[in-house]
mmCIF file of N, CA and C in Angstrom:
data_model
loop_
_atom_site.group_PDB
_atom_site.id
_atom_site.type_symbol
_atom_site.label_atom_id
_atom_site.label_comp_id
_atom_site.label_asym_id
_atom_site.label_seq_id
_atom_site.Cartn_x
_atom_site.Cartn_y
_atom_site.Cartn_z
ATOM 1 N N UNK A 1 0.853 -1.165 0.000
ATOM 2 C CA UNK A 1 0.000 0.000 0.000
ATOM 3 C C UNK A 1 0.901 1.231 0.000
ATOM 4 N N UNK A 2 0.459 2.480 -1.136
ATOM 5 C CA UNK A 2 1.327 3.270 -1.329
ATOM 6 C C UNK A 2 0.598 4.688 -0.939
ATOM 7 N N UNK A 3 1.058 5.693 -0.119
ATOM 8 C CA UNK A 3 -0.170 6.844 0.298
ATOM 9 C C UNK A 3 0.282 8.013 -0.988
ATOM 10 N N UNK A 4 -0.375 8.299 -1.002
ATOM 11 C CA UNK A 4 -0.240 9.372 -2.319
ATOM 12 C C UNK A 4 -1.002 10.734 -1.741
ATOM 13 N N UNK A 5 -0.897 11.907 -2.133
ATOM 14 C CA UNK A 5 -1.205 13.270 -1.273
ATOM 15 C C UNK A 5 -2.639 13.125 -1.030
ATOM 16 N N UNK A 6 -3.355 12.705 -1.920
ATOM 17 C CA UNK A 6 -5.214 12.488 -2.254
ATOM 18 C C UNK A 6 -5.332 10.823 -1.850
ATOM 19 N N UNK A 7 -4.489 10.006 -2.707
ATOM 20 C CA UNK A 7 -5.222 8.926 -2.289
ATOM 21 C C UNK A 7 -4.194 7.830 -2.019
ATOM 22 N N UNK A 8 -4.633 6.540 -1.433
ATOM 23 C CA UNK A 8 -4.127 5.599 -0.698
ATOM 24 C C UNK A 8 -4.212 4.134 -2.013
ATOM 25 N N UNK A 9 -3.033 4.128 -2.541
ATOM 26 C CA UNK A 9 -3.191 3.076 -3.643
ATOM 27 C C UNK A 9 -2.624 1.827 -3.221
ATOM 28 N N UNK A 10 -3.999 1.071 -3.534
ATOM 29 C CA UNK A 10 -4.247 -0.374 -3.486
ATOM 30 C C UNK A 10 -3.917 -1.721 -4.301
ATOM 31 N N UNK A 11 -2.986 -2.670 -4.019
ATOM 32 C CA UNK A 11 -3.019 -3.689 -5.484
ATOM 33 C C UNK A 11 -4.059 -4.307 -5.430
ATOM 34 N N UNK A 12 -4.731 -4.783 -4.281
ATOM 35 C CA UNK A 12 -6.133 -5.276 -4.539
ATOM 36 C C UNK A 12 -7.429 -4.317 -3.968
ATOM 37 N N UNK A 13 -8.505 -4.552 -4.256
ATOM 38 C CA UNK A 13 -9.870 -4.382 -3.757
ATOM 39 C C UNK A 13 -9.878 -5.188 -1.967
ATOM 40 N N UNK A 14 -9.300 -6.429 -1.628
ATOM 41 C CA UNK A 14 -9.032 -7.136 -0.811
ATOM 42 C C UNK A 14 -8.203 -6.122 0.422
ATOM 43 N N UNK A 15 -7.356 -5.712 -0.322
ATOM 44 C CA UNK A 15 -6.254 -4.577 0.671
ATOM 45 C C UNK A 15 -7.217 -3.491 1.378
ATOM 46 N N UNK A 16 -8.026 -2.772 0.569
ATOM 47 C CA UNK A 16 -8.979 -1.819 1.081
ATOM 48 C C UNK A 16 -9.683 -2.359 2.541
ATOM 49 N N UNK A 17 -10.219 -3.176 2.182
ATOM 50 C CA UNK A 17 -10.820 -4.166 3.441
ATOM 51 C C UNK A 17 -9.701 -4.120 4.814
ATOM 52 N N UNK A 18 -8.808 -4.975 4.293
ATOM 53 C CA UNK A 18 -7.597 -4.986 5.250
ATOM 54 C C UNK A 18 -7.384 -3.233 5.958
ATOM 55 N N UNK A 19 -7.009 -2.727 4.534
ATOM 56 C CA UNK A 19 -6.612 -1.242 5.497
ATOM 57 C C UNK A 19 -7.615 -0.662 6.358
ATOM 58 N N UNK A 20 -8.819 -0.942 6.157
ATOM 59 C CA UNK A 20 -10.303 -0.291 6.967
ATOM 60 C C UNK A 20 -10.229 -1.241 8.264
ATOM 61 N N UNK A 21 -10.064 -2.379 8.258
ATOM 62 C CA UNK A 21 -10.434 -3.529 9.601
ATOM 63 C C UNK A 21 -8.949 -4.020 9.881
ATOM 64 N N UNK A 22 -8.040 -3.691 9.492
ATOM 65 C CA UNK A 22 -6.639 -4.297 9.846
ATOM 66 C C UNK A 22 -5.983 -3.638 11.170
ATOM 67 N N UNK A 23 -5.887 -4.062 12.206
ATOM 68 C CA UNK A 23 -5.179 -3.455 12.906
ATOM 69 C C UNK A 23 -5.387 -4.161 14.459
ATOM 70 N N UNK A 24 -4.597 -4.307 15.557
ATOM 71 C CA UNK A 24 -5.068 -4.729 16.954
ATOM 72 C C UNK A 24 -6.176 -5.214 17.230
ATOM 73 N N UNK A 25 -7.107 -4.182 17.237
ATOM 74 C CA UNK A 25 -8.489 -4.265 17.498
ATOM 75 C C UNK A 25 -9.782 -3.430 16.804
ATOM 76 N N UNK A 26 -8.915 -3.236 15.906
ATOM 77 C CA UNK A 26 -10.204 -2.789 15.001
ATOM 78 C C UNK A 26 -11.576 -3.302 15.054
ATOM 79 N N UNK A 27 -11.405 -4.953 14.165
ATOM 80 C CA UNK A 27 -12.668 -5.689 14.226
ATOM 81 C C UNK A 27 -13.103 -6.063 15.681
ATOM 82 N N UNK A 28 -13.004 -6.208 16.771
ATOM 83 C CA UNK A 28 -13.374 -5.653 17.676
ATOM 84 C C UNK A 28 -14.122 -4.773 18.938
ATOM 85 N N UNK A 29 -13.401 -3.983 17.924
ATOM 86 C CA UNK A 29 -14.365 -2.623 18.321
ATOM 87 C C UNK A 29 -15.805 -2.060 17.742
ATOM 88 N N UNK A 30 -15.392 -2.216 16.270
ATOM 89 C CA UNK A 30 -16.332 -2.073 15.461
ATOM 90 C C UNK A 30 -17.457 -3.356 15.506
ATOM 91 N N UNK A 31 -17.233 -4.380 15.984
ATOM 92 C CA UNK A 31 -18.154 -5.654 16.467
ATOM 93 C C UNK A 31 -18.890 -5.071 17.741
ATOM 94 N N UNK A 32 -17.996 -4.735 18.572
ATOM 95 C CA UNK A 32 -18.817 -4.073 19.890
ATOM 96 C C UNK A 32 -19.844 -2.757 19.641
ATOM 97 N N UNK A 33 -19.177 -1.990 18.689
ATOM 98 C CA UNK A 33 -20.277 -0.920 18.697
ATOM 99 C C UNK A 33 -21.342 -1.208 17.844
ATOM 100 N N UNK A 34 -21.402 -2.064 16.719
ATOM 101 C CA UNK A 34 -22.526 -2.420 16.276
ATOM 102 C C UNK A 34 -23.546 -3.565 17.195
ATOM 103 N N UNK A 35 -23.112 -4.060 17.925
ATOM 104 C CA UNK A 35 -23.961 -4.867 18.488
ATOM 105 C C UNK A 35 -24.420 -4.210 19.946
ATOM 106 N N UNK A 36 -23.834 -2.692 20.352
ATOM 107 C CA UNK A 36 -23.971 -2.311 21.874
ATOM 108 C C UNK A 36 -24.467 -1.080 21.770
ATOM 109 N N UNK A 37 -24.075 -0.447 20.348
ATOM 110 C CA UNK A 37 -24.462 0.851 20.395
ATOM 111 C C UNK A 37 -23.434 2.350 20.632
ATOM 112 N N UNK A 38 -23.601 3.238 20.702
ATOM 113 C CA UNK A 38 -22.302 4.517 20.993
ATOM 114 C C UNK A 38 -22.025 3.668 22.250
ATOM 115 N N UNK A 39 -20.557 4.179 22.309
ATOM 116 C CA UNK A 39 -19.883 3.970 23.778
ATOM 117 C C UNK A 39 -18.787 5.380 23.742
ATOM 118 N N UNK A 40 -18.242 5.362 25.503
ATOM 119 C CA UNK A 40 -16.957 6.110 25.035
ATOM 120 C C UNK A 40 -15.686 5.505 25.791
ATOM 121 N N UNK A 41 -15.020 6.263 25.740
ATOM 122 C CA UNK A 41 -13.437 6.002 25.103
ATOM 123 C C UNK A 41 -13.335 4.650 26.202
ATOM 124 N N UNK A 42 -13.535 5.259 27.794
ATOM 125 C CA UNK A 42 -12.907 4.491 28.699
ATOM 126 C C UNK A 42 -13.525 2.669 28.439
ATOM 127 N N UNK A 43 -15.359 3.074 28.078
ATOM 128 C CA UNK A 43 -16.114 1.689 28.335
ATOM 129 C C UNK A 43 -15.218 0.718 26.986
ATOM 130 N N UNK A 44 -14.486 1.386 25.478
ATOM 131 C CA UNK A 44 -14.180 0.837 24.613
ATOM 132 C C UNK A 44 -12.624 0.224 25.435
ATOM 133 N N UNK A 45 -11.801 0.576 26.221
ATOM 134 C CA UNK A 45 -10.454 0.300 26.384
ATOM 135 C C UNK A 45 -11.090 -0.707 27.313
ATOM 136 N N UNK A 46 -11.756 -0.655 28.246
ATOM 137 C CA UNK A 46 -12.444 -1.959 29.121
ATOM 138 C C UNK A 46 -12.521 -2.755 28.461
ATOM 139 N N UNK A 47 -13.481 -2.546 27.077
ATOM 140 C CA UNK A 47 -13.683 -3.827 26.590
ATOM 141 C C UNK A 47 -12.489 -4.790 25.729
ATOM 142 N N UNK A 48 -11.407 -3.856 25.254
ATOM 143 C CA UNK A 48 -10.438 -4.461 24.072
ATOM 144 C C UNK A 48 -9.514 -4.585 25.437
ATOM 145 N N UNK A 49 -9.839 -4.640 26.233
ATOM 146 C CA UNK A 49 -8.311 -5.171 27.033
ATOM 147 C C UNK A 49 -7.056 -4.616 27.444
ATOM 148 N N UNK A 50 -6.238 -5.024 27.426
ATOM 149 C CA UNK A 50 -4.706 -5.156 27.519
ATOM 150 C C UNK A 50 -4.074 -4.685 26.498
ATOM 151 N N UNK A 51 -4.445 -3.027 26.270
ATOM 152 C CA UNK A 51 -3.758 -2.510 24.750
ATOM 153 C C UNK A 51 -3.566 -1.334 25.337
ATOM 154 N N UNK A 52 -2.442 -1.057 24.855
ATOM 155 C CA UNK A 52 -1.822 0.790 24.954
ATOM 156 C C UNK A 52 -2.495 1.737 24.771
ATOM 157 N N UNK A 53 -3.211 2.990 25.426
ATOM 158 C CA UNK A 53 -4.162 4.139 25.501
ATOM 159 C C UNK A 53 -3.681 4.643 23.868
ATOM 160 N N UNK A 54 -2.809 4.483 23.456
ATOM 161 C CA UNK A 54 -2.357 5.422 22.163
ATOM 162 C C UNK A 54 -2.255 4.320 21.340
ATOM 163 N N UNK A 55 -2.157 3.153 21.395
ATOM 164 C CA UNK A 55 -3.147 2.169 20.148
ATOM 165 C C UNK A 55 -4.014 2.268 19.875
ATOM 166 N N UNK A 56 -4.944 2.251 20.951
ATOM 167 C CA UNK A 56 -6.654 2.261 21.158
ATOM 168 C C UNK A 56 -7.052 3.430 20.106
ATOM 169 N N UNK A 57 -6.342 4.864 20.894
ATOM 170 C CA UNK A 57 -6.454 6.033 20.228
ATOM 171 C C UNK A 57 -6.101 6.014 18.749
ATOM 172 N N UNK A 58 -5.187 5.699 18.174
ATOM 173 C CA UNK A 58 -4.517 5.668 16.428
ATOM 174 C C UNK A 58 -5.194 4.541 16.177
ATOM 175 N N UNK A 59 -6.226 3.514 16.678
ATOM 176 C CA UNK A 59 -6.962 2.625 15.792
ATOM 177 C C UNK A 59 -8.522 3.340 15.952
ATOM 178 N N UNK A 60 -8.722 3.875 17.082
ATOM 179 C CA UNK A 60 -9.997 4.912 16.756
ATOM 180 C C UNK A 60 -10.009 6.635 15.805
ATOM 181 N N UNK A 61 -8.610 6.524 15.431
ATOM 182 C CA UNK A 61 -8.930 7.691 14.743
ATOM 183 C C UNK A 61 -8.364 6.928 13.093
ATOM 184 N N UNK A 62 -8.115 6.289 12.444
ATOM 185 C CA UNK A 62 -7.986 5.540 11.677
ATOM 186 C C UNK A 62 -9.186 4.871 11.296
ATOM 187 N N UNK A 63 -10.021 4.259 12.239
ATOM 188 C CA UNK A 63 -11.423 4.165 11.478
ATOM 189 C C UNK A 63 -12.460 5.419 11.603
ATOM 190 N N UNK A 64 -12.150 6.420 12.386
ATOM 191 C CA UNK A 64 -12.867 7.661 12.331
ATOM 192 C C UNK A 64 -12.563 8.532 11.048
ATOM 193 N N UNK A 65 -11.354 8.142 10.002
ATOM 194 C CA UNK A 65 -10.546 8.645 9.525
ATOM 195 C C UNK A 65 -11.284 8.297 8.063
ATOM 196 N N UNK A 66 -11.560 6.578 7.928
ATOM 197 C CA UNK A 66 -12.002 5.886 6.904
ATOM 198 C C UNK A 66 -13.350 5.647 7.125
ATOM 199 N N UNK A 67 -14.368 6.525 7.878
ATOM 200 C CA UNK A 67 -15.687 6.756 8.012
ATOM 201 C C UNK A 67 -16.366 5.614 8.141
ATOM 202 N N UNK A 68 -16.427 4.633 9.252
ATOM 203 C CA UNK A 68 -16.084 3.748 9.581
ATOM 204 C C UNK A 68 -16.797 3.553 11.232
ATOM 205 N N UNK A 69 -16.471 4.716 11.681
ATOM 206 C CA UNK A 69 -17.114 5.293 13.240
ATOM 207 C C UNK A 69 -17.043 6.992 13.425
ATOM 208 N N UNK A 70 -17.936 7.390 13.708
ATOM 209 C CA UNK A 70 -17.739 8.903 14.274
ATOM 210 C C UNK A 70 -17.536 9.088 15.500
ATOM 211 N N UNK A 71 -17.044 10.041 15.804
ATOM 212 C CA UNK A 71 -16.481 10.326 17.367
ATOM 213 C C UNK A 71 -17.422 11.745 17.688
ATOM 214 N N UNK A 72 -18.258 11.823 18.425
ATOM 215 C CA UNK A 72 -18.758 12.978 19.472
ATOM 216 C C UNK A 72 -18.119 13.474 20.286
ATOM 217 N N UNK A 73 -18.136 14.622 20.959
ATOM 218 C CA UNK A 73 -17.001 15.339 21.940
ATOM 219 C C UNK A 73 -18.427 16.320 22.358
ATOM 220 N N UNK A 74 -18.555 15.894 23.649
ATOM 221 C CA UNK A 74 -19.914 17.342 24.363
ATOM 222 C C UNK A 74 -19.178 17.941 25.538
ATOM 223 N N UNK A 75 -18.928 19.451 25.170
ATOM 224 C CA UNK A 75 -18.155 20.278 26.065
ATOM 225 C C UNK A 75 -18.838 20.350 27.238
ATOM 226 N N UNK A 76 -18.642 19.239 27.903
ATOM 227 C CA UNK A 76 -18.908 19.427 28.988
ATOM 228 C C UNK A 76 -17.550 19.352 30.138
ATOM 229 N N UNK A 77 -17.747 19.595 31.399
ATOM 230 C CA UNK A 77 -16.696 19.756 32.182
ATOM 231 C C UNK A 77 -16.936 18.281 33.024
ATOM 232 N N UNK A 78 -16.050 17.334 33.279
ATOM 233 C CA UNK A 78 -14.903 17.002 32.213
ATOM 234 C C UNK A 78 -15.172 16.705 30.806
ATOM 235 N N UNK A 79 -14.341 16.701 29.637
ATOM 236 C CA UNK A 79 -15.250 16.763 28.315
ATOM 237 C C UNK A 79 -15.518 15.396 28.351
ATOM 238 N N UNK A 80 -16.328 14.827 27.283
ATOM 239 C CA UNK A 80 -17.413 13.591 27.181
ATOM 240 C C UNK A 80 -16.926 13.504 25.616
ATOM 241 N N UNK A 81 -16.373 12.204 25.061
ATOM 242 C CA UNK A 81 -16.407 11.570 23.664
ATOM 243 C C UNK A 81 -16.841 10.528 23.794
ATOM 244 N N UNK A 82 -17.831 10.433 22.737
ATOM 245 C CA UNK A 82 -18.601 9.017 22.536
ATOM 246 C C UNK A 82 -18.423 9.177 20.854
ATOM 247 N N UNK A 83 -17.977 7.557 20.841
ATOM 248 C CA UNK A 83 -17.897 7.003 19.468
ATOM 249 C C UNK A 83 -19.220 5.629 18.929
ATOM 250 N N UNK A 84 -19.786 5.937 18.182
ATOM 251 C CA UNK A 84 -20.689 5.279 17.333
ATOM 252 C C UNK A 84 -20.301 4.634 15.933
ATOM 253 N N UNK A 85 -20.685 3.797 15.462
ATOM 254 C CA UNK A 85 -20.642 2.723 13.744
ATOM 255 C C UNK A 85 -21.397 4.019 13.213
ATOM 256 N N UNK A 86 -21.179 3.962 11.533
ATOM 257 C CA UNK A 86 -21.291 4.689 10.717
ATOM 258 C C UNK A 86 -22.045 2.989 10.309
ATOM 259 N N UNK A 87 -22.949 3.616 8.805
ATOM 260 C CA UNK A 87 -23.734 2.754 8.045
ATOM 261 C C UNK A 87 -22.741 2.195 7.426
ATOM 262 N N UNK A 88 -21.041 2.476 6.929
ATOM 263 C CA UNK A 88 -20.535 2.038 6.113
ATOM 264 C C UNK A 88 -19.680 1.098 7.140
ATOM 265 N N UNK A 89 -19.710 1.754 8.437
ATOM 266 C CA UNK A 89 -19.151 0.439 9.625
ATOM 267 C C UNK A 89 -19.911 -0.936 9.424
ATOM 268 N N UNK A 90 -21.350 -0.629 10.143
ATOM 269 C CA UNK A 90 -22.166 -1.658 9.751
ATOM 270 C C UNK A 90 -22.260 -2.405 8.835
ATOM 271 N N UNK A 91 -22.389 -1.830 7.420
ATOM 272 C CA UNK A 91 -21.957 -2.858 6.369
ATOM 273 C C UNK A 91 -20.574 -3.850 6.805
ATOM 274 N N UNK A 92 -19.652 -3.828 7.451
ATOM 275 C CA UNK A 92 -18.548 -4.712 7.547
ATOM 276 C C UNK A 92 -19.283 -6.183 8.752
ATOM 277 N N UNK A 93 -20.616 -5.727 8.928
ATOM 278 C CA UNK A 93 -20.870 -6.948 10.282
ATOM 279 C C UNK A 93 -20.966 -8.172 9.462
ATOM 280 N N UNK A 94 -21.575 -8.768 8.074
ATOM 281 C CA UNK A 94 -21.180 -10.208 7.903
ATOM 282 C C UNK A 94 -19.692 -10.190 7.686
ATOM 283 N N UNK A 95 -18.698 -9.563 7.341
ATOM 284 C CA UNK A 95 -17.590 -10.135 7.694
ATOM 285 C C UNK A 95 -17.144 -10.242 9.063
ATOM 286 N N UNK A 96 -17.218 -9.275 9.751
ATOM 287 C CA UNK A 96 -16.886 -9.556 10.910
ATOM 288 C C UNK A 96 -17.871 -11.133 11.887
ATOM 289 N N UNK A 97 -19.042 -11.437 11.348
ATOM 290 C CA UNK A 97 -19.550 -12.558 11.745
ATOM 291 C C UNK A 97 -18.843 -13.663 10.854
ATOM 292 N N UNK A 98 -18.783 -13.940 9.649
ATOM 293 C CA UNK A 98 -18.178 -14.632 8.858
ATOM 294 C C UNK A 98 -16.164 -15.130 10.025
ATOM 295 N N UNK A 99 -15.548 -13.971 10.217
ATOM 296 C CA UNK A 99 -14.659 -14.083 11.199
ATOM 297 C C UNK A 99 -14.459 -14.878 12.468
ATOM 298 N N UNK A 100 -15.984 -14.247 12.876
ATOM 299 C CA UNK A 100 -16.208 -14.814 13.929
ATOM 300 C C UNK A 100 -16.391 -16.469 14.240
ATOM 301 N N UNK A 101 -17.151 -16.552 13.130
ATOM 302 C CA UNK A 101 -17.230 -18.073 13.139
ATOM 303 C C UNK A 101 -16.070 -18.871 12.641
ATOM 304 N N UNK A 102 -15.378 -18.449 11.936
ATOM 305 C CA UNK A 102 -14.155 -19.294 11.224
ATOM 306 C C UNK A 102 -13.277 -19.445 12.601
ATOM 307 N N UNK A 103 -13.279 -18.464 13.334
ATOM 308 C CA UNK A 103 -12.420 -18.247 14.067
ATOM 309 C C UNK A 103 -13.112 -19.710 15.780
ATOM 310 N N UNK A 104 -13.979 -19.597 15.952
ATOM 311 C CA UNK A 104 -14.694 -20.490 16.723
ATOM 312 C C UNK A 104 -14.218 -21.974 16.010
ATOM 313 N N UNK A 105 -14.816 -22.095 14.481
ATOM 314 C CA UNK A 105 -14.377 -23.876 14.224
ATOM 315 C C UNK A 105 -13.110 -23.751 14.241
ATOM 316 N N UNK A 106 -12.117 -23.151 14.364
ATOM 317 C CA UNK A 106 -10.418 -23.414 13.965
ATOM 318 C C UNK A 106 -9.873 -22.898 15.454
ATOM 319 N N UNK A 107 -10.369 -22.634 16.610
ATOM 320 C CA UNK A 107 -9.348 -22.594 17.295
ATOM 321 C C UNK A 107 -8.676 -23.658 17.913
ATOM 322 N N UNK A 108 -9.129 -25.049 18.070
ATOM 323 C CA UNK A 108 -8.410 -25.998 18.650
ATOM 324 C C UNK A 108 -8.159 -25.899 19.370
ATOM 325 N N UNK A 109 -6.631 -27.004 19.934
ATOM 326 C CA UNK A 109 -6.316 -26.812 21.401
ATOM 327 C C UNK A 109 -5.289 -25.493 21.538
ATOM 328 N N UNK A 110 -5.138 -24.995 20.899
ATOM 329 C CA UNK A 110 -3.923 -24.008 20.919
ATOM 330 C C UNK A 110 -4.582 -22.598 21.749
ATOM 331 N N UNK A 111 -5.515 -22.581 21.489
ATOM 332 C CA UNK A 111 -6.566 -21.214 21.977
ATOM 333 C C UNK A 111 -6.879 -21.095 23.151
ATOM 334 N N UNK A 112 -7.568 -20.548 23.881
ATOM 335 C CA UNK A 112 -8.452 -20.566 25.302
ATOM 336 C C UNK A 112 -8.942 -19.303 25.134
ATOM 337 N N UNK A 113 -10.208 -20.095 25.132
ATOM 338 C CA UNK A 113 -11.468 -18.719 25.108
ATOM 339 C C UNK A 113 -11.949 -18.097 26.197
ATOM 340 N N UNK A 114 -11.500 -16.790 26.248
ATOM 341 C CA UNK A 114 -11.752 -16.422 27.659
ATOM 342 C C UNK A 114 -13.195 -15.275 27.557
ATOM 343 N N UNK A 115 -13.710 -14.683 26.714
ATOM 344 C CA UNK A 115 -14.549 -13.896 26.455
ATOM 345 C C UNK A 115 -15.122 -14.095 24.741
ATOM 346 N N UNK A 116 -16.184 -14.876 24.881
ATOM 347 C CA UNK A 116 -17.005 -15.342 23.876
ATOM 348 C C UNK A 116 -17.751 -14.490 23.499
ATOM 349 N N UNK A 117 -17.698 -13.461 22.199
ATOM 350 C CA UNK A 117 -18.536 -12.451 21.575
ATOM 351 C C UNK A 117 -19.320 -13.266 20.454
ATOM 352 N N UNK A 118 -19.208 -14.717 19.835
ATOM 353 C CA UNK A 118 -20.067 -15.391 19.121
ATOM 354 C C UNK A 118 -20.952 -15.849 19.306
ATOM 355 N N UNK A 119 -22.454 -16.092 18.377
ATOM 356 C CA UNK A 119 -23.336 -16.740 18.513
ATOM 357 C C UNK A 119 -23.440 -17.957 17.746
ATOM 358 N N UNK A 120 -22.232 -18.418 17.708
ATOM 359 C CA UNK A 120 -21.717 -19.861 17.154
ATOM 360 C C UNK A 120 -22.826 -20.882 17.366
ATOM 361 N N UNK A 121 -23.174 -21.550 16.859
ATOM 362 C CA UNK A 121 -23.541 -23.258 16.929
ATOM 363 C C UNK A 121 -22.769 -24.057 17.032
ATOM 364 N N UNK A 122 -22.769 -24.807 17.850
ATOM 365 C CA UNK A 122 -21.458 -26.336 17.766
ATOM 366 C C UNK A 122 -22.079 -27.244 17.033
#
């Protein structure tokens, strides 16, 4: 992937995907807010875990970036950001379910599931 002043050139259609959902916890996040609704910053780092405040941050402004999620800010004292899915987020939920499930039949013994976000069938 090559950035160019206007645009971000792709060898595949496939890469686009990747660059929109590629990252730590992208799919993730964007799984949680479509299925929970706006949240903000602190309830999203609760939920992704064990990740650096300035990952969290450069993977929420990276999909805020690729319209993907919007971010709210209400001046209030202390200020208040809440981030919400965009319609073009939402469009990514059968892949991210498609994921989900591949990811359920293939983990084997190597895995341990400690927080189950699937509605898998065995």
């Amino acid at each position: 992937m090559i950035r160019t002043k206007d645009k971000i050139i792709v060898s595949c259609e496939m890469e686009v995907t990747l660059k929109m959902i590629g990252g730590k916890c992208k799919p993730l996040i964007l799984n949680h807010l479509i299925e929970n609704g706006t949240k903000r910053y602190n309830e999203l780092q609760s939920y992704v875990g064990n990740i650096p405040k300035k990952t969290l941050t450069m993977q929420l402004r990276d999909m805020e970036a690729d319209g993907l999620i919007t971010r709210t800010v209400f001046s209030h004292i202390p200020p208040r950001v809440e981030y919400s899915v965009t319609e073009l987020g939402k469009s990514l939920y059968p892949i991210l379910e498609l994921m989900c499930e591949w990811g359920h039949k293939n983990m084997g013994d190597r895995f341990e599931l400690t927080n189950s976000q699937c509605d898998c069938d065995d």
